[in-house]
Amino acid sequence: MRILLVEDDPDLSRQLKLTLGDAGYAVDHAPDGEEAQFLGETEPYDAVILDLGLPKVDGVSVLERWRRGNVATPVLILTARGAWSDKVAGFDAGADDYLAKPFHTEELLARLRALLRRSAGHAAPSLSCGALRLDPRAARASVNGEPLRLTSLEYRLLHYMMMHQGRVIGRTELVEHLYDQDFDRDSNTIEVFIGRLRKKLGADRIETVRGLGYRLAPLPGEEAA
Ligand code: CA
């Protein structure tokens, strides 16, 4: 899953980028409203964390323009404590959730998880696909209760595929949701990661749909479990 972090405070940005990375997300950072505007319109993020007080263009204007341009990405706004009118303006501009500064990073992560699962159509806090389970709270996955040892990129790939299980996902889409913009992206590496995941999950769980991409689905007979 890939997140856009829009925040102009350098210390807070650095800290949040690290925290989000540790939690298993690919993160792009925009330090002002102009860059945020551009990135939000051109890159397919899974969620955006948007500070409202920004240089160049303020957060509410950025959000209004995204929504007018049909950018449907879920957005969590960061507001100043007590500024109730900011919250109202943010929600009316198309925000999905808010958090008042200063906040605990645990709360930000919990709100982000809720936002991501809701926008992908899941209600339960952990994801399952037959005997395969993934818990975003701990950034861990297991098969039949046996923990899987995954690298951070393998985890990220599995997280995205479990969020969108049952659907064929193209390689380009996987690349766009796995790596941040600074990463040297190569869609051939996806094949390598899929191969590694298959070794860990069992070969049949990820199906290759020739010319289209990959599909993660329960094994035959698992659906009822
Ligand atoms: Ca600010």
CSV table of N, CA, C and O in Angstrom, one decimal, residues 59-183:
chain,number,residue,atom,x,y,z
A,59,GLY,N,-4.2,23.2,2.3
A,59,GLY,CA,-4.7,21.8,2.2
A,59,GLY,C,-6.1,21.7,1.8
A,59,GLY,O,-6.4,20.8,1.0
A,60,VAL,N,-7.0,22.6,2.2
A,60,VAL,CA,-8.4,22.5,1.8
A,60,VAL,C,-8.5,22.8,0.3
A,60,VAL,O,-9.3,22.1,-0.4
A,61,SER,N,-7.8,23.8,-0.2
A,61,SER,CA,-7.8,24.0,-1.7
A,61,SER,C,-7.3,22.9,-2.5
A,61,SER,O,-7.9,22.5,-3.5
A,62,VAL,N,-6.2,22.2,-2.0
A,62,VAL,CA,-5.7,21.1,-2.6
A,62,VAL,C,-6.7,20.0,-2.7
A,62,VAL,O,-7.0,19.4,-3.8
A,63,LEU,N,-7.4,19.7,-1.6
A,63,LEU,CA,-8.4,18.7,-1.5
A,63,LEU,C,-9.6,19.0,-2.4
A,63,LEU,O,-10.1,18.1,-3.2
A,64,GLU,N,-10.0,20.2,-2.4
A,64,GLU,CA,-11.2,20.6,-3.3
A,64,GLU,C,-10.8,20.4,-4.8
A,64,GLU,O,-11.6,19.9,-5.5
A,65,ARG,N,-9.6,20.7,-5.2
A,65,ARG,CA,-9.2,20.5,-6.6
A,65,ARG,C,-9.1,19.0,-6.9
A,65,ARG,O,-9.5,18.6,-8.0
A,66,TRP,N,-8.6,18.2,-6.0
A,66,TRP,CA,-8.5,16.8,-6.2
A,66,TRP,C,-10.0,16.2,-6.4
A,66,TRP,O,-10.2,15.5,-7.4
A,67,ARG,N,-10.9,16.6,-5.6
A,67,ARG,CA,-12.2,16.1,-5.7
A,67,ARG,C,-12.9,16.5,-6.9
A,67,ARG,O,-13.7,15.8,-7.6
A,68,ARG,N,-12.7,17.8,-7.3
A,68,ARG,CA,-13.3,18.3,-8.5
A,68,ARG,C,-12.7,17.5,-9.7
A,68,ARG,O,-13.4,17.4,-10.7
A,69,GLY,N,-11.5,17.1,-9.6
A,69,GLY,CA,-10.8,16.4,-10.7
A,69,GLY,C,-11.1,14.9,-10.5
A,69,GLY,O,-10.3,14.1,-11.2
A,70,ASN,N,-12.0,14.5,-9.7
A,70,ASN,CA,-12.4,13.1,-9.5
A,70,ASN,C,-11.3,12.2,-8.9
A,70,ASN,O,-11.2,11.0,-9.2
A,71,VAL,N,-10.4,12.8,-8.2
A,71,VAL,CA,-9.4,12.0,-7.4
A,71,VAL,C,-10.2,11.5,-6.2
A,71,VAL,O,-10.6,12.2,-5.3
A,72,ALA,N,-10.4,10.1,-6.1
A,72,ALA,CA,-11.2,9.6,-5.1
A,72,ALA,C,-10.4,9.0,-3.9
A,72,ALA,O,-11.0,8.4,-3.0
A,73,THR,N,-9.1,9.1,-3.9
A,73,THR,CA,-8.3,8.6,-2.9
A,73,THR,C,-8.8,9.0,-1.5
A,73,THR,O,-9.1,10.2,-1.3
A,74,PRO,N,-8.8,8.1,-0.5
A,74,PRO,CA,-9.2,8.5,0.8
A,74,PRO,C,-8.2,9.4,1.4
A,74,PRO,O,-7.0,9.2,1.3
A,75,VAL,N,-8.7,10.5,2.1
A,75,VAL,CA,-7.9,11.5,2.7
A,75,VAL,C,-8.1,11.7,4.2
A,75,VAL,O,-9.3,11.9,4.6
A,76,LEU,N,-7.1,11.7,4.9
A,76,LEU,CA,-7.1,12.0,6.4
A,76,LEU,C,-6.4,13.4,6.5
A,76,LEU,O,-5.3,13.5,6.1
A,77,ILE,N,-7.2,14.3,7.1
A,77,ILE,CA,-6.6,15.7,7.2
A,77,ILE,C,-6.0,15.8,8.7
A,77,ILE,O,-6.5,15.3,9.6
A,78,LEU,N,-4.9,16.6,8.7
A,78,LEU,CA,-4.3,17.0,10.0
A,78,LEU,C,-4.7,18.4,10.3
A,78,LEU,O,-4.4,19.3,9.5
A,79,THR,N,-5.3,18.7,11.4
A,79,THR,CA,-5.8,20.0,11.8
A,79,THR,C,-5.2,20.5,13.1
A,79,THR,O,-4.6,19.7,13.8
A,80,ALA,N,-5.2,21.8,13.3
A,80,ALA,CA,-4.8,22.3,14.6
A,80,ALA,C,-5.8,22.0,15.6
A,80,ALA,O,-7.0,22.0,15.3
A,81,ARG,N,-5.3,21.7,16.9
A,81,ARG,CA,-6.3,21.3,17.9
A,81,ARG,C,-7.3,22.5,18.2
A,81,ARG,O,-6.9,23.6,18.2
A,82,GLY,N,-8.6,22.1,18.3
A,82,GLY,CA,-9.6,23.1,18.6
A,82,GLY,C,-10.1,23.9,17.4
A,82,GLY,O,-11.1,24.6,17.5
A,83,ALA,N,-9.5,23.7,16.3
A,83,ALA,CA,-9.9,24.5,15.1
A,83,ALA,C,-11.1,23.7,14.4
A,83,ALA,O,-10.9,23.1,13.4
A,84,TRP,N,-12.3,23.8,15.1
A,84,TRP,CA,-13.4,23.0,14.6
A,84,TRP,C,-13.8,23.4,13.2
A,84,TRP,O,-14.2,22.6,12.4
A,85,SER,N,-13.6,24.7,12.8
A,85,SER,CA,-14.0,25.2,11.5
A,85,SER,C,-13.1,24.6,10.4
A,85,SER,O,-13.6,24.3,9.3
A,86,ASP,N,-11.8,24.3,10.8
A,86,ASP,CA,-11.0,23.6,9.8
A,86,ASP,C,-11.5,22.2,9.5
A,86,ASP,O,-11.4,21.7,8.4
A,87,LYS,N,-12.0,21.5,10.5
A,87,LYS,CA,-12.5,20.2,10.3
A,87,LYS,C,-13.7,20.2,9.4
A,87,LYS,O,-13.8,19.4,8.5
A,88,VAL,N,-14.6,21.2,9.7
A,88,VAL,CA,-15.8,21.3,8.8
A,88,VAL,C,-15.4,21.6,7.4
A,88,VAL,O,-15.9,20.9,6.5
A,89,ALA,N,-14.5,22.5,7.2
A,89,ALA,CA,-14.1,22.9,5.9
A,89,ALA,C,-13.4,21.7,5.2
A,89,ALA,O,-13.6,21.5,4.0
A,90,GLY,N,-12.6,20.9,6.0
A,90,GLY,CA,-12.0,19.8,5.4
A,90,GLY,C,-12.9,18.7,5.0
A,90,GLY,O,-12.9,18.2,3.9
A,91,PHE,N,-13.9,18.4,5.8
A,91,PHE,CA,-14.9,17.4,5.5
A,91,PHE,C,-15.7,17.8,4.3
A,91,PHE,O,-16.0,17.1,3.4
A,92,ASP,N,-16.1,19.1,4.3
A,92,ASP,CA,-16.9,19.6,3.2
A,92,ASP,C,-16.1,19.7,1.9
A,92,ASP,O,-16.7,19.6,0.8
A,93,ALA,N,-14.8,19.7,2.0
A,93,ALA,CA,-13.9,19.7,0.8
A,93,ALA,C,-13.7,18.2,0.3
A,93,ALA,O,-13.2,18.0,-0.8
A,94,GLY,N,-14.1,17.2,1.1
A,94,GLY,CA,-14.0,15.8,0.6
A,94,GLY,C,-13.1,15.0,1.5
A,94,GLY,O,-12.7,13.9,1.1
A,95,ALA,N,-12.8,15.4,2.7
A,95,ALA,CA,-11.9,14.6,3.6
A,95,ALA,C,-12.7,13.4,4.1
A,95,ALA,O,-14.0,13.5,4.2
A,96,ASP,N,-12.0,12.3,4.5
A,96,ASP,CA,-12.7,11.1,5.0
A,96,ASP,C,-12.5,11.0,6.5
A,96,ASP,O,-13.3,10.3,7.2
A,97,ASP,N,-11.5,11.6,7.0
A,97,ASP,CA,-11.2,11.5,8.5
A,97,ASP,C,-10.3,12.6,8.8
A,97,ASP,O,-9.7,13.3,8.0
A,98,TYR,N,-10.1,12.9,10.1
A,98,TYR,CA,-9.2,13.9,10.6
A,98,TYR,C,-8.5,13.5,11.9
A,98,TYR,O,-9.0,12.6,12.6
A,99,LEU,N,-7.5,14.2,12.1
A,99,LEU,CA,-6.7,14.0,13.4
A,99,LEU,C,-6.2,15.4,13.8
A,99,LEU,O,-5.7,16.1,12.9
A,100,ALA,N,-6.4,15.8,15.0
A,100,ALA,CA,-5.9,17.1,15.5
A,100,ALA,C,-4.5,17.0,16.0
A,100,ALA,O,-4.2,16.0,16.7
A,101,LYS,N,-3.7,18.0,15.7
A,101,LYS,CA,-2.3,18.0,16.2
A,101,LYS,C,-2.3,18.6,17.6
A,101,LYS,O,-3.0,19.5,17.9
A,102,PRO,N,-1.4,18.2,18.5
A,102,PRO,CA,-0.5,17.0,18.3
A,102,PRO,C,-1.2,15.7,18.5
A,102,PRO,O,-2.2,15.7,19.2
A,103,PHE,N,-0.7,14.7,17.9
A,103,PHE,CA,-1.4,13.4,18.0
A,103,PHE,C,-0.4,12.3,18.3
A,103,PHE,O,0.8,12.5,18.2
A,104,HIS,N,-0.9,11.1,18.8
A,104,HIS,CA,-0.1,10.0,19.0
A,104,HIS,C,0.0,9.2,17.6
A,104,HIS,O,-1.0,9.0,17.0
A,105,THR,N,1.2,8.8,17.2
A,105,THR,CA,1.4,8.1,15.9
A,105,THR,C,0.5,6.8,15.9
A,105,THR,O,0.0,6.5,14.8
A,106,GLU,N,0.3,6.2,17.1
A,106,GLU,CA,-0.5,5.0,17.1
A,106,GLU,C,-1.9,5.3,16.6
A,106,GLU,O,-2.5,4.5,15.9
A,107,GLU,N,-2.4,6.4,17.0
A,107,GLU,CA,-3.8,6.8,16.6
A,107,GLU,C,-3.8,7.1,15.1
A,107,GLU,O,-4.7,6.7,14.3
A,108,LEU,N,-2.8,7.7,14.6
A,108,LEU,CA,-2.7,8.0,13.1
A,108,LEU,C,-2.7,6.7,12.3
A,108,LEU,O,-3.4,6.5,11.4
A,109,LEU,N,-1.9,5.7,12.8
A,109,LEU,CA,-1.8,4.4,12.1
A,109,LEU,C,-3.1,3.7,12.2
A,109,LEU,O,-3.5,3.1,11.2
A,110,ALA,N,-3.8,3.7,13.3
A,110,ALA,CA,-5.1,3.0,13.5
A,110,ALA,C,-6.1,3.7,12.5
A,110,ALA,O,-6.9,2.9,11.8
A,111,ARG,N,-6.1,5.0,12.4
A,111,ARG,CA,-7.1,5.7,11.5
A,111,ARG,C,-6.8,5.3,10.1
A,111,ARG,O,-7.7,5.2,9.3
A,112,LEU,N,-5.5,5.3,9.8
A,112,LEU,CA,-5.1,5.0,8.4
A,112,LEU,C,-5.5,3.5,8.0
A,112,LEU,O,-6.0,3.3,7.0
A,113,ARG,N,-5.3,2.6,9.0
A,113,ARG,CA,-5.7,1.2,8.7
A,113,ARG,C,-7.2,1.1,8.4
A,113,ARG,O,-7.7,0.5,7.5
A,114,ALA,N,-8.0,1.9,9.3
A,114,ALA,CA,-9.4,1.9,9.1
A,114,ALA,C,-9.8,2.5,7.7
A,114,ALA,O,-10.7,1.9,7.0
A,115,LEU,N,-9.2,3.5,7.4
A,115,LEU,CA,-9.4,4.2,6.1
A,115,LEU,C,-9.1,3.3,4.9
A,115,LEU,O,-9.9,3.2,4.0
A,116,LEU,N,-8.0,2.6,5.0
A,116,LEU,CA,-7.6,1.7,3.9
A,116,LEU,C,-8.5,0.5,3.8
A,116,LEU,O,-8.9,0.2,2.7
A,117,ARG,N,-8.9,-0.1,4.9
A,117,ARG,CA,-9.8,-1.3,4.8
A,117,ARG,C,-11.2,-0.9,4.3
A,117,ARG,O,-11.7,-1.6,3.5
A,118,ARG,N,-11.7,0.2,4.8
A,118,ARG,CA,-13.0,0.7,4.4
A,118,ARG,C,-13.0,1.0,2.9
A,118,ARG,O,-14.0,0.6,2.2
A,119,SER,N,-12.0,1.7,2.4
A,119,SER,CA,-12.0,2.1,1.0
A,119,SER,C,-11.8,0.9,0.1
A,119,SER,O,-12.2,0.9,-1.0
A,120,ALA,N,-11.2,-0.2,0.6
A,120,ALA,CA,-11.1,-1.4,-0.2
A,120,ALA,C,-12.3,-2.4,0.0
A,120,ALA,O,-12.4,-3.5,-0.5
A,121,GLY,N,-13.3,-1.9,0.9
A,121,GLY,CA,-14.5,-2.7,1.0
A,121,GLY,C,-14.4,-3.8,2.1
A,121,GLY,O,-15.1,-4.8,2.1
A,122,HIS,N,-13.4,-3.7,3.0
A,122,HIS,CA,-13.3,-4.6,4.1
A,122,HIS,C,-13.7,-4.0,5.4
A,122,HIS,O,-13.4,-2.8,5.7
A,123,ALA,N,-14.4,-4.8,6.3
A,123,ALA,CA,-14.8,-4.3,7.6
A,123,ALA,C,-13.9,-4.8,8.7
A,123,ALA,O,-13.7,-4.1,9.7
A,124,ALA,N,-13.5,-6.1,8.6
A,124,ALA,CA,-12.7,-6.7,9.7
A,124,ALA,C,-11.3,-6.1,9.7
A,124,ALA,O,-10.7,-5.8,8.7
A,125,PRO,N,-10.7,-6.0,11.0
A,125,PRO,CA,-9.4,-5.4,11.1
A,125,PRO,C,-8.3,-6.3,10.5
A,125,PRO,O,-7.2,-5.8,10.1
A,126,SER,N,-8.5,-7.6,10.4
A,126,SER,CA,-7.5,-8.4,9.8
A,126,SER,C,-8.1,-9.0,8.5
A,126,SER,O,-9.3,-9.2,8.4
A,127,LEU,N,-7.2,-9.3,7.5
A,127,LEU,CA,-7.7,-9.8,6.2
A,127,LEU,C,-7.5,-11.3,6.2
A,127,LEU,O,-6.4,-11.8,6.6
A,128,SER,N,-8.4,-12.0,5.6
A,128,SER,CA,-8.2,-13.5,5.4
A,128,SER,C,-8.5,-13.9,4.0
A,128,SER,O,-9.4,-13.3,3.3
A,129,CYS,N,-7.8,-14.9,3.6
A,129,CYS,CA,-8.1,-15.5,2.2
A,129,CYS,C,-7.8,-17.0,2.4
A,129,CYS,O,-6.7,-17.5,2.4
A,130,GLY,N,-8.9,-17.7,2.7
A,130,GLY,CA,-8.8,-19.1,3.1
A,130,GLY,C,-8.0,-19.3,4.4
A,130,GLY,O,-8.2,-18.6,5.3
A,131,ALA,N,-6.9,-20.1,4.3
A,131,ALA,CA,-6.1,-20.3,5.5
A,131,ALA,C,-5.1,-19.2,5.7
A,131,ALA,O,-4.3,-19.2,6.7
A,132,LEU,N,-5.0,-18.3,4.8
A,132,LEU,CA,-4.0,-17.2,4.8
A,132,LEU,C,-4.6,-16.0,5.6
A,132,LEU,O,-5.8,-15.6,5.3
A,133,ARG,N,-3.9,-15.5,6.5
A,133,ARG,CA,-4.3,-14.3,7.3
A,133,ARG,C,-3.3,-13.2,7.3
A,133,ARG,O,-2.1,-13.5,7.3
A,134,LEU,N,-3.7,-12.0,7.2
A,134,LEU,CA,-2.8,-10.9,7.3
A,134,LEU,C,-3.3,-9.8,8.3
A,134,LEU,O,-4.5,-9.4,8.2
A,135,ASP,N,-2.5,-9.5,9.3
A,135,ASP,CA,-2.9,-8.5,10.3
A,135,ASP,C,-2.1,-7.2,10.1
A,135,ASP,O,-1.0,-7.2,10.5
A,136,PRO,N,-2.7,-6.2,9.6
A,136,PRO,CA,-2.0,-4.9,9.4
A,136,PRO,C,-1.6,-4.3,10.7
A,136,PRO,O,-0.7,-3.5,10.7
A,137,ARG,N,-2.2,-4.6,11.8
A,137,ARG,CA,-1.8,-4.0,13.1
A,137,ARG,C,-0.4,-4.4,13.5
A,137,ARG,O,0.3,-3.6,14.0
A,138,ALA,N,-0.1,-5.7,13.2
A,138,ALA,CA,1.2,-6.2,13.5
A,138,ALA,C,2.1,-6.3,12.3
A,138,ALA,O,3.3,-6.6,12.4
A,139,ALA,N,1.6,-6.0,11.1
A,139,ALA,CA,2.3,-6.2,9.8
A,139,ALA,C,2.8,-7.6,9.7
A,139,ALA,O,4.0,-7.8,9.4
A,140,ARG,N,2.0,-8.6,10.0
A,140,ARG,CA,2.3,-10.0,10.0
A,140,ARG,C,1.3,-10.8,9.2
A,140,ARG,O,0.1,-10.4,9.2
A,141,ALA,N,1.8,-11.9,8.6
A,141,ALA,CA,0.8,-12.8,7.9
A,141,ALA,C,1.1,-14.2,8.4
A,141,ALA,O,2.2,-14.5,8.9
A,142,SER,N,0.1,-15.1,8.3
A,142,SER,CA,0.3,-16.5,8.6
A,142,SER,C,-0.6,-17.4,7.7
A,142,SER,O,-1.5,-16.9,7.1
A,143,VAL,N,-0.2,-18.6,7.7
A,143,VAL,CA,-1.0,-19.6,7.0
A,143,VAL,C,-1.3,-20.7,8.0
A,143,VAL,O,-0.4,-21.3,8.6
A,144,ASN,N,-2.6,-21.0,8.2
A,144,ASN,CA,-3.0,-22.0,9.2
A,144,ASN,C,-2.4,-21.7,10.6
A,144,ASN,O,-2.1,-22.6,11.3
A,145,GLY,N,-2.3,-20.4,10.9
A,145,GLY,CA,-1.8,-20.0,12.2
A,145,GLY,C,-0.3,-20.0,12.3
A,145,GLY,O,0.3,-19.6,13.2
A,146,GLU,N,0.4,-20.5,11.2
A,146,GLU,CA,1.9,-20.6,11.2
A,146,GLU,C,2.4,-19.2,10.6
A,146,GLU,O,2.1,-18.9,9.5
A,147,PRO,N,3.2,-18.5,11.4
A,147,PRO,CA,3.6,-17.2,11.0
A,147,PRO,C,4.5,-17.3,9.7
A,147,PRO,O,5.3,-18.2,9.6
A,148,LEU,N,4.3,-16.4,8.8
A,148,LEU,CA,5.2,-16.3,7.6
A,148,LEU,C,6.3,-15.4,7.8
A,148,LEU,O,6.1,-14.3,8.4
A,149,ARG,N,7.5,-15.7,7.3
A,149,ARG,CA,8.6,-14.8,7.4
A,149,ARG,C,8.7,-14.1,6.1
A,149,ARG,O,9.1,-14.6,5.1
A,150,LEU,N,8.3,-12.8,6.1
A,150,LEU,CA,8.3,-12.0,4.9
A,150,LEU,C,9.2,-10.8,5.0
A,150,LEU,O,9.3,-10.2,6.0
A,151,THR,N,9.8,-10.5,3.9
A,151,THR,CA,10.6,-9.2,3.8
A,151,THR,C,9.5,-8.1,3.7
A,151,THR,O,8.4,-8.3,3.5
A,152,SER,N,10.0,-6.8,3.9
A,152,SER,CA,9.0,-5.7,3.9
A,152,SER,C,8.3,-5.6,2.6
A,152,SER,O,7.1,-5.3,2.5
A,153,LEU,N,9.1,-5.8,1.5
A,153,LEU,CA,8.4,-5.7,0.1
A,153,LEU,C,7.5,-6.9,-0.1
A,153,LEU,O,6.4,-6.7,-0.7
A,154,GLU,N,7.8,-8.1,0.4
A,154,GLU,CA,6.9,-9.2,0.2
A,154,GLU,C,5.6,-9.0,1.0
A,154,GLU,O,4.5,-9.2,0.5
A,155,TYR,N,5.8,-8.4,2.2
A,155,TYR,CA,4.6,-8.1,3.0
A,155,TYR,C,3.7,-7.1,2.3
A,155,TYR,O,2.5,-7.2,2.2
A,156,ARG,N,4.4,-6.0,1.8
A,156,ARG,CA,3.6,-5.0,1.1
A,156,ARG,C,2.8,-5.5,-0.1
A,156,ARG,O,1.7,-5.2,-0.4
A,157,LEU,N,3.5,-6.4,-0.9
A,157,LEU,CA,2.9,-7.0,-2.0
A,157,LEU,C,1.7,-7.9,-1.6
A,157,LEU,O,0.6,-7.8,-2.1
A,158,LEU,N,1.9,-8.7,-0.5
A,158,LEU,CA,0.8,-9.5,0.0
A,158,LEU,C,-0.4,-8.7,0.5
A,158,LEU,O,-1.5,-9.0,0.3
A,159,HIS,N,0.0,-7.6,1.2
A,159,HIS,CA,-1.1,-6.7,1.8
A,159,HIS,C,-1.9,-6.2,0.7
A,159,HIS,O,-3.2,-6.2,0.7
A,160,TYR,N,-1.3,-5.7,-0.4
A,160,TYR,CA,-2.1,-5.1,-1.5
A,160,TYR,C,-2.9,-6.2,-2.2
A,160,TYR,O,-4.1,-6.0,-2.5
A,161,MET,N,-2.4,-7.4,-2.4
A,161,MET,CA,-3.1,-8.4,-3.0
A,161,MET,C,-4.3,-9.0,-2.2
A,161,MET,O,-5.3,-9.3,-2.7
A,162,MET,N,-4.1,-9.0,-0.9
A,162,MET,CA,-5.1,-9.4,0.0
A,162,MET,C,-6.2,-8.4,0.1
A,162,MET,O,-7.4,-8.7,0.2
A,163,MET,N,-5.9,-7.1,0.0
A,163,MET,CA,-6.9,-6.0,0.0
A,163,MET,C,-7.8,-6.2,-1.2
A,163,MET,O,-8.9,-5.8,-1.2
A,164,HIS,N,-7.1,-6.6,-2.3
A,164,HIS,CA,-7.9,-6.7,-3.6
A,164,HIS,C,-8.0,-8.2,-4.1
A,164,HIS,O,-7.9,-8.4,-5.3
A,165,GLN,N,-8.1,-9.1,-3.1
A,165,GLN,CA,-8.2,-10.5,-3.5
A,165,GLN,C,-9.4,-10.8,-4.4
A,165,GLN,O,-10.4,-10.1,-4.3
A,166,GLY,N,-9.2,-11.8,-5.3
A,166,GLY,CA,-10.3,-12.2,-6.2
A,166,GLY,C,-10.2,-11.5,-7.5
A,166,GLY,O,-10.8,-11.8,-8.5
A,167,ARG,N,-9.5,-10.3,-7.5
A,167,ARG,CA,-9.4,-9.5,-8.7
A,167,ARG,C,-8.1,-9.7,-9.4
A,167,ARG,O,-7.1,-10.0,-8.7
A,168,VAL,N,-8.0,-9.7,-10.7
A,168,VAL,CA,-6.8,-9.8,-11.4
A,168,VAL,C,-6.1,-8.4,-11.4
A,168,VAL,O,-6.6,-7.4,-11.7
A,169,ILE,N,-4.8,-8.5,-10.9
A,169,ILE,CA,-4.1,-7.2,-10.7
A,169,ILE,C,-2.9,-7.2,-11.6
A,169,ILE,O,-2.1,-8.2,-11.6
A,170,GLY,N,-2.8,-6.2,-12.5
A,170,GLY,CA,-1.7,-6.1,-13.4
A,170,GLY,C,-0.4,-5.8,-12.8
A,170,GLY,O,-0.3,-5.2,-11.7
A,171,ARG,N,0.7,-6.0,-13.5
A,171,ARG,CA,2.0,-5.8,-12.9
A,171,ARG,C,2.3,-4.3,-12.7
A,171,ARG,O,2.9,-3.9,-11.7
A,172,THR,N,1.8,-3.5,-13.7
A,172,THR,CA,2.0,-2.0,-13.5
A,172,THR,C,1.3,-1.5,-12.2
A,172,THR,O,1.8,-0.7,-11.5
A,173,GLU,N,0.1,-2.0,-12.0
A,173,GLU,CA,-0.7,-1.6,-10.8
A,173,GLU,C,0.1,-2.0,-9.6
A,173,GLU,O,0.2,-1.2,-8.6
A,174,LEU,N,0.7,-3.2,-9.6
A,174,LEU,CA,1.4,-3.6,-8.4
A,174,LEU,C,2.6,-2.8,-8.2
A,174,LEU,O,2.9,-2.3,-7.0
A,175,VAL,N,3.3,-2.4,-9.2
A,175,VAL,CA,4.5,-1.6,-9.1
A,175,VAL,C,4.1,-0.2,-8.5
A,175,VAL,O,4.7,0.3,-7.6
A,176,GLU,N,3.0,0.3,-9.0
A,176,GLU,CA,2.5,1.7,-8.6
A,176,GLU,C,2.1,1.7,-7.1
A,176,GLU,O,2.1,2.7,-6.5
A,177,HIS,N,1.7,0.6,-6.6
A,177,HIS,CA,1.3,0.5,-5.2
A,177,HIS,C,2.3,0.0,-4.2
A,177,HIS,O,2.0,-0.1,-3.0
A,178,LEU,N,3.4,-0.5,-4.7
A,178,LEU,CA,4.4,-1.1,-3.9
A,178,LEU,C,5.6,-0.2,-3.6
A,178,LEU,O,6.2,-0.3,-2.5
A,179,TYR,N,5.9,0.6,-4.6
A,179,TYR,CA,7.2,1.4,-4.4
A,179,TYR,C,6.9,2.9,-4.3
A,179,TYR,O,5.9,3.4,-4.9
A,180,ASP,N,7.7,3.6,-3.6
A,180,ASP,CA,7.6,5.1,-3.6
A,180,ASP,C,8.2,5.7,-4.8
A,180,ASP,O,8.9,4.9,-5.6
A,181,GLN,N,8.0,6.9,-5.1
A,181,GLN,CA,8.4,7.5,-6.3
A,181,GLN,C,10.0,7.6,-6.5
A,181,GLN,O,10.4,7.6,-7.6
A,182,ASP,N,10.7,7.5,-5.4
A,182,ASP,CA,12.2,7.6,-5.5
A,182,ASP,C,12.8,6.2,-5.9
A,182,ASP,O,14.0,6.1,-6.2
A,183,PHE,N,12.0,5.2,-5.8
A,183,PHE,CA,12.5,3.8,-6.0
A,183,PHE,C,12.7,3.6,-7.5
A,183,PHE,O,11.9,4.0,-8.3
